[in-house]
Short mmCIF file of C-alpha atoms in Angstrom, two decimals:
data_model
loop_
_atom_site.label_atom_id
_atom_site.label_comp_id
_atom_site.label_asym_id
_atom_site.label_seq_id
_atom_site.Cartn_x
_atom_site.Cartn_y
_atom_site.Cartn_z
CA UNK A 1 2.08 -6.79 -2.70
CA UNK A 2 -0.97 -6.32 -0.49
CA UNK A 3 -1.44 -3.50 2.31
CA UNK A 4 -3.38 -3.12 5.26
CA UNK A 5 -4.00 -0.46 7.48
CA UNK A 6 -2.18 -0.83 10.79
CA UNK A 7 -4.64 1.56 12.69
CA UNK A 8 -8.24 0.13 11.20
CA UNK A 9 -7.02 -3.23 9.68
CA UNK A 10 -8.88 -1.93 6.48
CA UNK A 11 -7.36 -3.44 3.41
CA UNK A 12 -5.91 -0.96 0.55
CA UNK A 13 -6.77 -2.96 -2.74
CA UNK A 14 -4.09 -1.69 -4.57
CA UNK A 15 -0.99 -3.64 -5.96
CA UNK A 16 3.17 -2.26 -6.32
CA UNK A 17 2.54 -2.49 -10.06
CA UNK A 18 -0.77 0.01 -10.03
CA UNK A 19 0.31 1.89 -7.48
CA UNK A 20 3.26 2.85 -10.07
CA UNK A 21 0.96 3.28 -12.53
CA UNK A 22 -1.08 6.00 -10.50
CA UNK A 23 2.16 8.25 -9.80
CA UNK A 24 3.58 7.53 -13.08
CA UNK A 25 6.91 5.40 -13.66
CA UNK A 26 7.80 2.37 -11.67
CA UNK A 27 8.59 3.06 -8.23
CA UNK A 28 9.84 0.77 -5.56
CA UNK A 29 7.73 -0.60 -2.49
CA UNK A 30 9.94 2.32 -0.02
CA UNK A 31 8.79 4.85 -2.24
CA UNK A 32 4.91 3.47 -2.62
CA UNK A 33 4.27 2.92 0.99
CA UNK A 34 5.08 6.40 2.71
CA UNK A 35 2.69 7.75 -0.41
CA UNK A 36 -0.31 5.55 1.00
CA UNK A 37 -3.24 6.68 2.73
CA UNK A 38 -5.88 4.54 4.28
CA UNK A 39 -9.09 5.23 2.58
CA UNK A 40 -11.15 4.67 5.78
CA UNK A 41 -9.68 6.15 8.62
CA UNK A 42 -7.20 8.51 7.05
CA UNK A 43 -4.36 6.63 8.81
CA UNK A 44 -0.80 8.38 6.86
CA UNK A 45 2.32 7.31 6.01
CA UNK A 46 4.29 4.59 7.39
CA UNK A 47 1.21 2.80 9.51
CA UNK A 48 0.97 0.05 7.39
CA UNK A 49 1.36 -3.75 7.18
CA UNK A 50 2.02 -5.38 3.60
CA UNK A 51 1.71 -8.33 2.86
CA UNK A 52 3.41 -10.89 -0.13
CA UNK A 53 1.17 -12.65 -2.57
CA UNK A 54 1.02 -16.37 -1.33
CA UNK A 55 2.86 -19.13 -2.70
CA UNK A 56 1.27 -21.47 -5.16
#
């Protein structure tokens, strides 16, 4: 799972799996994205798009 900012369009480059990893145990993608915070404009919780891998 891929995120970008809603606000900036700035991509987050971090994954569901590492994003766990940074608060601990295994979360779920509700409790990841209200966490996230857009590295370039600040943009908070809720404001952002995700996006699936792509199929093969």
């Amino acid at each position: 799972m891929r995120f970008s900012c809603a606000r900036c369009r700035h991509y987050l480059e971090k994954t569901a799996p590492l994003m766990a990893a940074r608060f601990g145990e295994w979360v779920t993608l509700e409790e990841i994205e209200p966490r996230l915070v857009c590295s370039k404009c600040g943009n908070k919780a809720g404001n952002f798009i995700s996006y699936g891998l792509p199929e093969k």
